[in-house]
């Protein structure tokens, strides 16, 4: 559906990126900001306890420092799954995005934003980029953080930093899901 190119969404998140969150009068358009905001807004959940903040921040930093690798890993594997998956990605990331941005650009309120985003889309082909990635090298790079997580879980604790689910586990869960979705149990 690509709601990130719909006028109502662009009013909330002019970068047209997901996720975005509106919480009362606060609008956040970055997943890392959303994590910290929710943890501060709901301290009773203990997602970011003071005595573990440095260790949590290390996990979050590692996840976001590897964000480009995670995207490359994901799409490089997806375009190789089948011609149908490759065509689906081409339609969504290229054709449909471009069409949505052209339509959005017809609205004077969004014309400049849409044209800027469209210019970037027209210069960059997601499928070609994904096909150019070295999947074996990406598997190795993804394995680095995965091995750290496995080491941290080796002492039979329930979560990455002990017996309590924290923001480290939020990013760790997302990381493991991407790996599992693409490689099954192979890298674990």
Short mmCIF file of C-alpha atoms in Angstrom, two decimals:
data_model
loop_
_atom_site.label_atom_id
_atom_site.label_comp_id
_atom_site.label_asym_id
_atom_site.label_seq_id
_atom_site.Cartn_x
_atom_site.Cartn_y
_atom_site.Cartn_z
CA UNK A 1 0.00 0.00 0.00
CA UNK A 2 3.00 2.31 0.59
CA UNK A 3 1.24 4.72 2.93
CA UNK A 4 4.49 6.63 3.38
CA UNK A 5 3.72 8.41 0.08
CA UNK A 6 0.17 9.37 1.06
CA UNK A 7 -0.50 13.04 1.92
CA UNK A 8 -1.69 12.29 5.45
CA UNK A 9 1.52 10.40 6.18
CA UNK A 10 3.83 12.99 4.59
CA UNK A 11 2.27 15.61 6.88
CA UNK A 12 3.38 13.48 9.83
CA UNK A 13 6.73 12.35 8.38
CA UNK A 14 8.04 14.62 5.58
CA UNK A 15 11.00 12.26 5.01
CA UNK A 16 8.45 9.66 3.87
CA UNK A 17 10.24 6.92 5.78
CA UNK A 18 8.77 4.26 8.02
CA UNK A 19 8.32 3.75 10.84
CA UNK A 20 6.80 6.95 12.10
CA UNK A 21 4.87 7.39 15.29
CA UNK A 22 2.59 10.06 16.67
CA UNK A 23 2.21 9.87 20.42
CA UNK A 24 -0.02 12.60 21.81
CA UNK A 25 1.52 15.71 20.25
CA UNK A 26 4.96 14.18 19.66
CA UNK A 27 5.86 12.94 16.18
CA UNK A 28 8.87 10.69 15.71
CA UNK A 29 10.15 9.46 12.37
CA UNK A 30 13.11 7.33 13.31
CA UNK A 31 12.92 3.86 14.82
CA UNK A 32 15.81 4.51 17.21
CA UNK A 33 14.14 7.68 18.49
CA UNK A 34 10.89 5.74 18.88
CA UNK A 35 12.65 3.08 21.00
CA UNK A 36 14.13 5.59 23.43
CA UNK A 37 10.97 7.70 23.54
CA UNK A 38 8.74 4.76 24.45
CA UNK A 39 11.19 3.54 27.05
CA UNK A 40 11.27 6.99 28.69
CA UNK A 41 7.50 7.45 28.35
CA UNK A 42 6.83 4.08 30.01
CA UNK A 43 9.60 3.53 32.58
CA UNK A 44 7.43 0.99 34.37
CA UNK A 45 8.19 -1.44 31.53
CA UNK A 46 11.91 -1.36 32.43
CA UNK A 47 13.02 -1.43 28.78
CA UNK A 48 15.91 0.96 29.52
CA UNK A 49 16.93 0.53 33.18
CA UNK A 50 19.62 2.94 34.36
CA UNK A 51 22.07 0.24 35.46
CA UNK A 52 22.03 -1.36 31.98
CA UNK A 53 21.87 1.72 29.78
CA UNK A 54 25.48 1.54 28.57
CA UNK A 55 25.11 -2.11 27.53
CA UNK A 56 21.74 -1.42 25.92
CA UNK A 57 23.18 1.55 24.04
CA UNK A 58 25.99 -0.69 22.75
CA UNK A 59 23.44 -3.10 21.25
CA UNK A 60 21.38 -0.31 19.76
CA UNK A 61 24.48 1.36 18.32
CA UNK A 62 25.66 -1.94 16.82
CA UNK A 63 22.25 -2.51 15.24
CA UNK A 64 22.03 0.96 13.70
CA UNK A 65 25.71 1.00 12.68
CA UNK A 66 24.89 -2.17 10.72
CA UNK A 67 21.61 -0.90 9.30
CA UNK A 68 23.00 -0.66 5.76
CA UNK A 69 24.38 -4.18 6.04
CA UNK A 70 21.02 -5.45 7.29
CA UNK A 71 19.24 -3.88 4.30
CA UNK A 72 21.84 -5.19 1.85
CA UNK A 73 21.65 -8.67 3.42
CA UNK A 74 17.86 -8.69 3.24
CA UNK A 75 17.38 -7.43 -0.30
CA UNK A 76 20.41 -9.27 -1.73
CA UNK A 77 18.90 -12.54 -0.55
CA UNK A 78 15.36 -11.63 -1.56
CA UNK A 79 16.21 -10.79 -5.19
CA UNK A 80 17.88 -14.20 -5.47
CA UNK A 81 14.95 -16.20 -4.05
CA UNK A 82 12.98 -16.37 -7.29
CA UNK A 83 12.15 -14.34 -10.39
CA UNK A 84 8.75 -13.63 -8.83
CA UNK A 85 10.23 -12.17 -5.65
CA UNK A 86 12.71 -10.13 -7.69
CA UNK A 87 9.85 -8.76 -9.84
CA UNK A 88 7.80 -8.00 -6.70
CA UNK A 89 10.67 -5.95 -5.25
CA UNK A 90 11.19 -4.14 -8.56
CA UNK A 91 7.51 -3.23 -8.68
CA UNK A 92 7.37 -2.06 -5.08
CA UNK A 93 10.70 -0.37 -4.61
CA UNK A 94 10.98 1.07 -8.10
CA UNK A 95 7.78 1.24 -10.17
CA UNK A 96 5.13 1.75 -7.49
CA UNK A 97 7.29 4.14 -5.47
CA UNK A 98 7.92 6.24 -8.55
CA UNK A 99 4.23 6.27 -9.49
CA UNK A 100 3.20 7.21 -5.94
CA UNK A 101 5.75 10.04 -5.84
CA UNK A 102 4.59 11.39 -9.21
CA UNK A 103 1.00 11.42 -7.94
CA UNK A 104 2.05 13.07 -4.67
CA UNK A 105 3.95 15.70 -6.70
CA UNK A 106 0.70 16.75 -8.37
CA UNK A 107 -0.39 18.24 -5.05
CA UNK A 108 1.14 21.75 -4.66
CA UNK A 109 1.58 21.17 -0.91
CA UNK A 110 3.95 18.25 -1.55
CA UNK A 111 5.40 19.08 -4.97
CA UNK A 112 8.91 20.01 -3.78
CA UNK A 113 9.24 17.12 -1.32
CA UNK A 114 7.93 14.63 -3.88
CA UNK A 115 10.23 15.90 -6.62
CA UNK A 116 13.30 15.62 -4.35
CA UNK A 117 12.44 12.08 -3.31
CA UNK A 118 11.53 11.14 -6.90
CA UNK A 119 14.87 12.41 -8.21
CA UNK A 120 16.65 10.07 -5.76
CA UNK A 121 14.42 7.13 -6.71
CA UNK A 122 15.06 7.66 -10.41
CA UNK A 123 18.85 7.58 -9.85
CA UNK A 124 18.86 4.42 -7.74
CA UNK A 125 17.56 1.01 -8.78
CA UNK A 126 16.96 -1.18 -5.73
CA UNK A 127 17.08 -4.45 -7.66
CA UNK A 128 20.32 -3.63 -9.45
CA UNK A 129 21.87 -2.56 -6.15
CA UNK A 130 20.69 -5.74 -4.39
CA UNK A 131 22.00 -7.94 -7.20
CA UNK A 132 25.42 -6.30 -6.92
CA UNK A 133 25.81 -7.33 -3.28
CA UNK A 134 28.13 -10.16 -2.23
CA UNK A 135 25.77 -12.37 -0.21
CA UNK A 136 28.55 -14.53 1.23
CA UNK A 137 30.34 -11.46 2.59
CA UNK A 138 27.05 -10.13 3.96
CA UNK A 139 26.38 -13.44 5.71
CA UNK A 140 29.78 -13.17 7.41
CA UNK A 141 29.13 -9.56 8.45
CA UNK A 142 25.69 -10.40 9.84
CA UNK A 143 27.22 -13.28 11.78
CA UNK A 144 29.44 -10.95 13.82
CA UNK A 145 26.60 -9.42 15.83
CA UNK A 146 24.77 -12.74 15.90
CA UNK A 147 27.79 -14.43 17.54
CA UNK A 148 27.94 -11.65 20.13
CA UNK A 149 24.29 -12.23 20.93
CA UNK A 150 24.84 -15.97 21.20
CA UNK A 151 27.78 -15.36 23.55
CA UNK A 152 25.65 -13.08 25.71
CA UNK A 153 22.91 -15.73 25.86
CA UNK A 154 25.32 -18.62 26.53
CA UNK A 155 25.00 -18.42 30.30
CA UNK A 156 21.34 -19.49 30.08
CA UNK A 157 19.93 -16.08 30.76
CA UNK A 158 16.53 -15.40 29.26
CA UNK A 159 17.44 -12.16 27.50
CA UNK A 160 20.53 -10.47 26.10
CA UNK A 161 21.32 -8.53 29.26
CA UNK A 162 19.86 -10.75 31.94
CA UNK A 163 16.41 -11.81 33.01
CA UNK A 164 14.62 -8.73 31.79
CA UNK A 165 13.52 -7.80 28.26
CA UNK A 166 15.12 -4.48 27.28
CA UNK A 167 15.62 -2.29 24.22
CA UNK A 168 18.65 -4.49 23.46
CA UNK A 169 16.24 -7.38 22.95
CA UNK A 170 13.96 -5.26 20.77
CA UNK A 171 16.76 -4.62 18.26
CA UNK A 172 18.11 -8.14 18.74
CA UNK A 173 14.72 -9.60 17.88
CA UNK A 174 14.50 -7.51 14.70
CA UNK A 175 18.04 -8.54 13.78
CA UNK A 176 17.40 -12.25 14.31
CA UNK A 177 14.11 -12.08 12.42
CA UNK A 178 15.87 -10.69 9.34
CA UNK A 179 18.49 -13.42 9.51
CA UNK A 180 15.97 -16.19 10.09
CA UNK A 181 13.66 -14.96 7.34
CA UNK A 182 16.52 -15.08 4.83
CA UNK A 183 18.67 -17.97 5.99
CA UNK A 184 16.57 -20.05 8.35
CA UNK A 185 18.75 -21.63 11.03
CA UNK A 186 21.89 -21.60 8.90
CA UNK A 187 23.66 -18.63 10.53
CA UNK A 188 22.53 -19.40 14.08
#
